[in-house]
C-alpha cells in the first residue's frame, strides 16, 4: 500500500503456570501502569495442547477477547456454536500458523518494554485529551489479519503482525517492503494509539466520501500519535501539514484539532 494511513484504515493474554506473575487491575492502578494482559498465553496453551482447562480460562476470564478473536478476527462463526471449539483448534493446525505461534512465544516472552512505552503514551494522551478513557490492552495471536482490534475501552494487539520486517513468513506472503517496515515491535504502541484514536475520533461521513478529507483526518490522527510518543513515527505530507498548522496556531488544543472538520 502506498500510504501508511491506508494501512491503518484497512487493517482496522492471563498468565499460565507459576512462572508468570499475573498483575490484577487493582495492582496496575496503584502503580499507574498500563500492563498488557497476556490473553495470548492462554490461547497458545489451548492451541498447542488442546487443554480444555485453558479454553475454559479463555472463556471465563476473557469472554469479550475470546468472542472478538473467534467471531471478528478469525471469522470462524459464533462463539456459542456447538462445534466452535474444535473449529478454532483445527484452524490453528496450519503449519504457517504453528510457526507464527512459536515465533510469538519466543519474541514476546517478555514485553515489559512495551508496557513501559504504552503506559507513558497513554498517560500523555490522557493529559492532552482528559475526557478519553484509558483502555484495557491485551495481546492475542491471530492469523495475519488485523494487527490491532479496538472496542470502546478495549485494545487487542495481534502479536503475529509484529514479528519483524525480515520475517520469512511475511516475505512469503508478499507483504511489500513498506508494509513489512511497520510490522515490528516499535510499531505496537503507535498502532494502538492510532486505532484507538480513530475509534474515538472517527472521520465524518463527508470525509469518508472524499479522499482528500480522509487523508487530512488521518494526518491529524498520526500527528497526535507522533506528539504523544515524542517520535516521528509517521511522516507524510498530511502529517507535515498538520504539524505546520499547529505551530502556526499554538492555542489550538489537540481536542479542538481532532474535532474540527477542517484544520485549514
C-alpha positions as a LaTeX table, in Angstrom:
\begin{tabular}{lrrr}
\hline
Residue & $x$ (\AA) & $y$ (\AA) & $z$ (\AA) \\
\hline
Unk1 & 0.00 & 0.00 & 0.00 \\
Unk2 & 1.26 & 3.45 & $-0.87$ \\
Unk3 & 0.46 & 5.28 & 2.35 \\
Unk4 & 0.68 & 4.30 & 5.98 \\
Unk5 & $-2.69$ & 5.86 & 6.71 \\
Unk6 & $-4.32$ & 3.48 & 4.23 \\
Unk7 & $-2.70$ & 0.59 & 6.04 \\
Unk8 & $-4.21$ & 1.86 & 9.27 \\
Unk9 & $-7.63$ & 2.30 & 7.70 \\
Unk10 & $-7.73$ & $-1.15$ & 6.12 \\
Unk11 & $-6.12$ & $-3.08$ & 8.92 \\
Unk12 & $-8.86$ & $-1.84$ & 11.31 \\
Unk13 & $-3.01$ & $-12.74$ & 27.05 \\
Unk14 & $-3.87$ & $-14.13$ & 31.63 \\
Unk15 & $-0.79$ & $-15.89$ & 32.54 \\
Unk16 & $-0.23$ & $-19.65$ & 32.55 \\
Unk17 & 1.85 & $-21.56$ & 35.06 \\
Unk18 & 3.51 & $-20.41$ & 38.22 \\
Unk19 & 6.39 & $-18.84$ & 36.33 \\
Unk20 & 4.15 & $-15.97$ & 35.15 \\
Unk21 & 3.22 & $-13.18$ & 37.56 \\
Unk22 & $-0.36$ & $-12.08$ & 36.92 \\
Unk23 & $-0.99$ & $-8.48$ & 37.93 \\
Unk24 & $-4.53$ & $-7.60$ & 38.89 \\
Unk25 & $-6.25$ & $-4.44$ & 37.72 \\
Unk26 & $-6.04$ & $-3.04$ & 41.27 \\
Unk27 & $-2.28$ & $-3.56$ & 41.36 \\
Unk28 & $-1.90$ & $-1.89$ & 37.98 \\
Unk29 & $-3.91$ & 1.15 & 39.08 \\
Unk30 & $-1.83$ & 1.52 & 42.22 \\
Unk31 & 1.34 & 1.60 & 40.18 \\
Unk32 & $-0.13$ & 3.79 & 37.45 \\
Unk33 & 0.83 & 1.19 & 34.89 \\
Unk34 & $-0.93$ & 0.03 & 31.77 \\
Unk35 & 0.01 & $-3.64$ & 31.58 \\
Unk36 & $-0.77$ & $-5.71$ & 28.51 \\
Unk37 & $-2.86$ & $-8.68$ & 29.59 \\
Unk38 & $-1.42$ & $-11.93$ & 28.26 \\
Unk39 & $-4.51$ & $-13.48$ & 26.73 \\
Unk40 & $-2.16$ & $-14.87$ & 24.06 \\
Unk41 & $-0.57$ & $-17.25$ & 26.57 \\
Unk42 & $-3.84$ & $-18.95$ & 27.44 \\
Unk43 & $-4.73$ & $-19.02$ & 23.75 \\
Unk44 & $-1.35$ & $-20.59$ & 22.95 \\
Unk45 & $-1.81$ & $-23.16$ & 25.71 \\
Unk46 & $-5.10$ & $-24.32$ & 24.24 \\
Unk47 & $-3.97$ & $-24.27$ & 20.61 \\
Unk48 & $-0.79$ & $-26.25$ & 21.24 \\
Unk49 & $-2.10$ & $-28.80$ & 23.73 \\
Unk50 & $-5.88$ & $-28.86$ & 23.30 \\
Unk51 & $-6.10$ & $-28.36$ & 27.08 \\
Unk52 & $-9.79$ & $-27.87$ & 27.88 \\
Unk53 & $-8.90$ & $-26.06$ & 31.12 \\
Unk54 & $-7.10$ & $-23.39$ & 29.07 \\
Unk55 & $-10.16$ & $-22.99$ & 26.85 \\
Unk56 & $-12.32$ & $-22.54$ & 29.94 \\
Unk57 & $-9.91$ & $-19.88$ & 31.19 \\
Unk58 & $-10.22$ & $-18.05$ & 27.89 \\
Unk59 & $-13.99$ & $-18.03$ & 28.07 \\
Unk60 & $-14.38$ & $-17.21$ & 31.75 \\
Unk61 & $-11.51$ & $-14.77$ & 32.30 \\
Unk62 & $-11.59$ & $-13.17$ & 28.85 \\
Unk63 & $-15.07$ & $-13.60$ & 27.37 \\
Unk64 & $-15.00$ & $-10.40$ & 25.28 \\
Unk65 & $-11.50$ & $-11.10$ & 23.99 \\
Unk66 & $-12.41$ & $-14.68$ & 23.07 \\
Unk67 & $-15.53$ & $-13.55$ & 21.23 \\
Unk68 & $-13.62$ & $-10.85$ & 19.31 \\
Unk69 & $-10.91$ & $-13.33$ & 18.34 \\
Unk70 & $-13.23$ & $-16.10$ & 17.15 \\
Unk71 & $-16.03$ & $-14.03$ & 15.63 \\
Unk72 & $-14.36$ & $-10.86$ & 14.36 \\
Unk73 & $-10.66$ & $-11.58$ & 13.80 \\
Unk74 & $-10.75$ & $-15.20$ & 12.62 \\
Unk75 & $-14.40$ & $-15.13$ & 11.50 \\
Unk76 & $-14.91$ & $-18.79$ & 12.39 \\
Unk77 & $-18.51$ & $-18.38$ & 13.49 \\
Unk78 & $-20.36$ & $-17.51$ & 16.68 \\
Unk79 & $-18.57$ & $-18.25$ & 19.92 \\
Unk80 & $-21.51$ & $-20.24$ & 21.29 \\
Unk81 & $-21.90$ & $-22.59$ & 18.31 \\
Unk82 & $-21.65$ & $-26.27$ & 19.35 \\
Unk83 & $-18.55$ & $-27.13$ & 17.31 \\
Unk84 & $-16.74$ & $-23.79$ & 17.51 \\
Unk85 & $-14.04$ & $-25.07$ & 19.87 \\
Unk86 & $-12.96$ & $-27.83$ & 17.51 \\
Unk87 & $-13.08$ & $-25.42$ & 14.54 \\
Unk88 & $-10.90$ & $-22.97$ & 16.45 \\
Unk89 & $-8.39$ & $-25.68$ & 17.34 \\
Unk90 & $-8.34$ & $-27.16$ & 13.85 \\
Unk91 & $-7.85$ & $-23.75$ & 12.24 \\
Unk92 & $-4.53$ & $-23.29$ & 14.03 \\
Unk93 & $-3.14$ & $-26.67$ & 12.98 \\
Unk94 & $-1.99$ & $-24.96$ & 9.79 \\
Unk95 & 1.82 & $-25.15$ & 9.60 \\
Unk96 & 2.20 & $-21.41$ & 8.95 \\
Unk97 & 0.10 & $-20.50$ & 11.98 \\
Unk98 & 2.02 & $-23.01$ & 14.08 \\
Unk99 & 5.26 & $-21.28$ & 13.04 \\
Unk100 & 3.78 & $-17.88$ & 13.89 \\
Unk101 & 2.78 & $-19.09$ & 17.35 \\
Unk102 & 6.27 & $-20.41$ & 18.05 \\
Unk103 & 7.81 & $-17.13$ & 16.94 \\
Unk104 & 5.44 & $-15.09$ & 19.09 \\
Unk105 & 6.26 & $-17.18$ & 22.15 \\
Unk106 & 9.97 & $-16.52$ & 21.63 \\
Unk107 & 9.94 & $-12.85$ & 20.66 \\
Unk108 & 7.32 & $-11.82$ & 23.19 \\
Unk109 & 8.28 & $-13.90$ & 26.19 \\
Unk110 & 8.97 & $-10.56$ & 27.87 \\
Unk111 & 7.03 & $-7.41$ & 26.93 \\
Unk112 & 7.92 & $-5.16$ & 29.85 \\
Unk113 & 9.50 & $-2.65$ & 27.46 \\
Unk114 & 6.22 & $-2.40$ & 25.57 \\
Unk115 & 4.30 & $-1.98$ & 28.84 \\
Unk116 & 6.51 & 0.97 & 29.81 \\
Unk117 & 6.11 & 2.69 & 26.45 \\
Unk118 & 2.36 & 2.04 & 26.42 \\
Unk119 & 1.96 & 3.46 & 29.93 \\
Unk120 & 3.91 & 6.61 & 29.08 \\
Unk121 & 1.99 & 7.08 & 25.83 \\
Unk122 & $-1.48$ & 6.73 & 27.30 \\
Unk123 & $-0.58$ & 8.92 & 30.28 \\
Unk124 & 0.43 & 11.63 & 27.81 \\
Unk125 & $-2.69$ & 11.04 & 25.71 \\
Unk126 & $-4.82$ & 11.41 & 28.84 \\
Unk127 & $-3.05$ & 14.69 & 29.61 \\
Unk128 & $-3.84$ & 16.03 & 26.14 \\
Unk129 & $-7.35$ & 14.53 & 25.99 \\
Unk130 & $-8.63$ & 14.43 & 29.61 \\
Unk131 & $-12.00$ & 13.06 & 28.55 \\
Unk132 & $-10.65$ & 9.93 & 26.89 \\
Unk133 & $-10.80$ & 6.59 & 28.73 \\
Unk134 & $-7.55$ & 4.66 & 29.09 \\
Unk135 & $-8.35$ & 1.21 & 27.67 \\
Unk136 & $-7.57$ & $-2.28$ & 28.82 \\
Unk137 & $-4.97$ & $-3.71$ & 26.47 \\
Unk138 & $-4.41$ & $-7.39$ & 25.74 \\
Unk139 & $-2.27$ & $-9.50$ & 23.43 \\
Unk140 & $-3.55$ & $-12.24$ & 21.16 \\
Unk141 & $-2.43$ & $-14.40$ & 18.26 \\
Unk142 & $-4.43$ & $-14.01$ & 15.06 \\
Unk143 & $-3.82$ & $-15.24$ & 11.56 \\
Unk144 & $-2.09$ & $-12.30$ & 9.87 \\
Unk145 & $-5.39$ & $-10.49$ & 9.55 \\
Unk146 & $-5.86$ & $-7.42$ & 11.77 \\
Unk147 & $-2.92$ & $-6.02$ & 13.69 \\
Unk148 & $-5.00$ & $-4.07$ & 16.22 \\
Unk149 & $-8.63$ & $-4.54$ & 17.19 \\
Unk150 & $-10.46$ & $-1.93$ & 19.22 \\
Unk151 & $-13.63$ & $-1.58$ & 21.23 \\
Unk152 & $-14.71$ & 1.46 & 23.23 \\
Unk153 & $-12.44$ & 0.61 & 26.17 \\
Unk154 & $-10.53$ & $-2.41$ & 24.85 \\
Unk155 & $-7.49$ & $-2.72$ & 22.58 \\
Unk156 & $-6.21$ & $-6.07$ & 21.30 \\
Unk157 & $-2.73$ & $-6.48$ & 19.85 \\
Unk158 & $-2.16$ & $-9.32$ & 17.37 \\
Unk159 & 1.46 & $-10.15$ & 18.14 \\
Unk160 & 1.72 & $-12.26$ & 14.97 \\
Unk161 & 1.69 & $-8.98$ & 13.00 \\
Unk162 & 4.77 & $-7.61$ & 14.80 \\
Unk163 & 7.48 & $-10.22$ & 14.24 \\
Unk164 & 9.92 & $-8.04$ & 12.34 \\
Unk165 & 10.43 & $-6.64$ & 8.86 \\
Unk166 & 12.66 & $-9.55$ & 7.82 \\
Unk167 & 10.29 & $-12.28$ & 8.96 \\
Unk168 & 10.32 & $-15.08$ & 6.36 \\
Unk169 & 6.57 & $-15.66$ & 6.59 \\
Unk170 & 5.83 & $-12.02$ & 5.83 \\
Unk171 & 8.07 & $-12.20$ & 2.78 \\
Unk172 & 6.43 & $-15.42$ & 1.64 \\
Unk173 & 3.01 & $-13.76$ & 1.81 \\
Unk174 & 4.19 & $-10.90$ & $-0.40$ \\
Unk175 & 3.88 & $-8.07$ & 2.07 \\
Unk176 & 5.58 & $-5.10$ & 0.49 \\
Unk177 & 8.78 & $-3.69$ & 1.94 \\
Unk178 & 6.80 & $-0.65$ & 3.08 \\
Unk179 & 4.26 & $-2.83$ & 4.89 \\
Unk180 & 6.93 & $-5.02$ & 6.49 \\
Unk181 & 8.75 & $-1.95$ & 7.79 \\
Unk182 & 5.73 & $-1.31$ & 10.06 \\
Unk183 & 5.38 & $-4.93$ & 11.26 \\
Unk184 & 7.89 & $-4.55$ & 14.06 \\
Unk185 & 7.87 & $-4.26$ & 17.83 \\
Unk186 & 8.45 & $-0.50$ & 17.56 \\
Unk187 & 5.06 & 0.00 & 15.91 \\
Unk188 & 2.94 & $-1.71$ & 18.58 \\
Unk189 & 2.40 & 1.37 & 20.73 \\
Unk190 & 1.91 & 3.84 & 17.84 \\
Unk191 & $-0.59$ & 1.49 & 16.18 \\
Unk192 & $-2.51$ & 1.05 & 19.45 \\
Unk193 & $-2.79$ & 4.82 & 19.78 \\
Unk194 & $-3.76$ & 5.37 & 16.15 \\
Unk195 & $-6.52$ & 2.77 & 16.10 \\
Unk196 & $-7.86$ & 3.84 & 19.49 \\
Unk197 & $-7.95$ & 7.49 & 18.42 \\
Unk198 & $-9.75$ & 6.50 & 15.21 \\
Unk199 & $-12.34$ & 4.71 & 17.31 \\
Unk200 & $-12.99$ & 7.81 & 19.43 \\
Unk201 & $-12.46$ & 10.41 & 16.72 \\
Unk202 & $-13.85$ & 8.78 & 13.56 \\
Unk203 & $-13.93$ & 10.65 & 10.32 \\
Unk204 & $-17.15$ & 12.30 & 9.30 \\
Unk205 & $-19.41$ & 10.90 & 6.59 \\
Unk206 & $-18.23$ & 13.77 & 4.40 \\
Unk207 & $-14.60$ & 12.79 & 4.93 \\
Unk208 & $-15.36$ & 9.15 & 4.22 \\
Unk209 & $-16.57$ & 10.14 & 0.77 \\
Unk210 & $-13.57$ & 12.35 & $-0.02$ \\
Unk211 & $-10.01$ & 11.07 & $-0.48$ \\
Unk212 & $-8.56$ & 14.48 & 0.40 \\
Unk213 & $-10.56$ & 14.72 & 3.64 \\
Unk214 & $-9.73$ & 11.11 & 4.56 \\
Unk215 & $-6.05$ & 11.86 & 4.15 \\
Unk216 & $-6.38$ & 15.01 & 6.20 \\
Unk217 & $-8.19$ & 13.24 & 9.01 \\
Unk218 & $-5.55$ & 10.53 & 9.13 \\
Unk219 & $-2.91$ & 13.26 & 9.15 \\
Unk220 & $-4.45$ & 14.63 & 12.34 \\
Unk221 & $-4.57$ & 11.20 & 13.98 \\
Unk222 & $-0.97$ & 10.38 & 13.09 \\
Unk223 & 0.23 & 13.84 & 14.14 \\
Unk224 & $-1.25$ & 13.22 & 17.60 \\
Unk225 & 0.41 & 9.79 & 17.76 \\
Unk226 & 3.77 & 11.40 & 16.96 \\
Unk227 & 3.17 & 14.06 & 19.60 \\
Unk228 & 2.16 & 11.55 & 22.26 \\
Unk229 & 5.06 & 9.16 & 21.61 \\
Unk230 & 7.51 & 12.04 & 21.11 \\
Unk231 & 8.77 & 10.30 & 17.96 \\
Unk232 & 8.49 & 10.91 & 14.24 \\
Unk233 & 6.81 & 7.56 & 13.76 \\
Unk234 & 4.63 & 8.62 & 10.87 \\
Unk235 & 5.93 & 11.01 & 8.23 \\
Unk236 & 3.95 & 12.05 & 5.18 \\
Unk237 & 2.65 & 15.25 & 3.62 \\
Unk238 & $-0.60$ & 15.20 & 5.60 \\
Unk239 & 1.18 & 14.90 & 8.95 \\
Unk240 & 3.59 & 17.66 & 7.91 \\
Unk241 & 0.66 & 19.93 & 7.02 \\
Unk242 & $-0.98$ & 19.38 & 10.41 \\
Unk243 & 2.30 & 20.00 & 12.22 \\
Unk244 & 2.77 & 23.24 & 10.31 \\
Unk245 & $-0.77$ & 24.31 & 11.16 \\
Unk246 & $-0.37$ & 23.57 & 14.87 \\
Unk247 & 2.90 & 25.51 & 15.04 \\
Unk248 & 1.14 & 28.49 & 13.50 \\
Unk249 & $-1.82$ & 28.15 & 15.91 \\
Unk250 & $-0.32$ & 27.30 & 19.32 \\
Unk251 & $-3.59$ & 27.97 & 21.15 \\
Unk252 & $-5.41$ & 25.20 & 19.28 \\
Unk253 & $-5.67$ & 22.15 & 21.53 \\
Unk254 & $-5.39$ & 18.55 & 20.40 \\
Unk255 & $-9.06$ & 18.11 & 21.27 \\
Unk256 & $-10.00$ & 21.03 & 19.04 \\
Unk257 & $-7.81$ & 19.72 & 16.24 \\
Unk258 & $-9.39$ & 16.29 & 16.27 \\
Unk259 & $-12.93$ & 17.62 & 16.49 \\
Unk260 & $-12.50$ & 20.23 & 13.73 \\
Unk261 & $-13.92$ & 19.34 & 10.33 \\
Unk262 & $-11.00$ & 21.00 & 8.59 \\
Unk263 & $-7.80$ & 22.37 & 10.09 \\
Unk264 & $-7.09$ & 24.70 & 7.18 \\
\hline
\end{tabular}
